[in-house]
Amino acid sequence: MEAHLHDVPVLSTLQPMHIHQQQQNINQINIQHQQQVEPLPPPPEHKPKVDKKKKEAIDGQAREIIFKVIKFFESEKQNRGYAFPVENVVKRACAATGLSESTIKRIKKGRTAR
């Protein structure tokens, strides 16, 4: 009869055994079982903490512009269309922020050069 990986020897109850002998048999079974089972992978290493980005405070002027942009998008939603064609980026930005065309162009030029 072939032994299978999951076959567990049964201790005979017909022959009287001392507790010492039973413990030795159990230890042998445990050792055999440990040899058949694949070792566990090592525990994962602790990942270094990633610094969370600090929240930036938004000043009053920035809040005002953000509010205007939100209102601009809400009005486009309500009107179910664009206030200006999407191709006209500067005019849309002016309408959304309330800033002048020259300011928008200056900001746009400064950001794209970087």
Coordinates of C-alpha atoms in Angstrom, one line a residue, residues 58-98:
I58 CA -6.5 78.5 0.0
D59 CA -6.6 82.2 0.5
G60 CA -9.6 84.5 0.0
Q61 CA -8.8 85.6 -3.6
A62 CA -8.3 82.0 -4.7
R63 CA -11.5 80.9 -3.1
E64 CA -13.3 83.7 -4.9
I65 CA -11.9 82.6 -8.3
I66 CA -12.8 78.9 -7.5
F67 CA -16.3 80.0 -6.7
K68 CA -16.6 81.9 -10.0
V69 CA -15.4 78.8 -11.9
I70 CA -18.0 76.6 -10.2
K71 CA -20.7 79.1 -11.0
F72 CA -19.5 79.3 -14.7
F73 CA -19.7 75.5 -15.0
E74 CA -23.1 75.4 -13.3
S75 CA -24.4 78.0 -15.8
E76 CA -23.2 76.0 -18.7
K77 CA -24.9 72.9 -17.3
Q78 CA -28.1 74.8 -16.8
N79 CA -28.0 76.2 -20.4
R80 CA -27.0 72.8 -21.7
G81 CA -24.2 74.2 -23.8
Y82 CA -20.9 76.0 -23.7
A83 CA -20.8 79.8 -23.1
F84 CA -17.9 79.9 -25.6
P85 CA -16.6 77.2 -28.0
V86 CA -14.2 74.8 -26.3
E87 CA -11.5 75.8 -28.9
N88 CA -11.4 79.3 -27.5
V89 CA -9.6 78.4 -24.3
V90 CA -8.6 82.0 -23.2
K91 CA -12.1 83.4 -23.6
R92 CA -13.5 80.5 -21.6
A93 CA -10.9 81.0 -18.9
C94 CA -11.7 84.7 -18.7
A95 CA -15.4 84.0 -18.4
A96 CA -14.9 81.3 -15.8
T97 CA -12.5 83.2 -13.6
G98 CA -13.4 86.8 -14.1

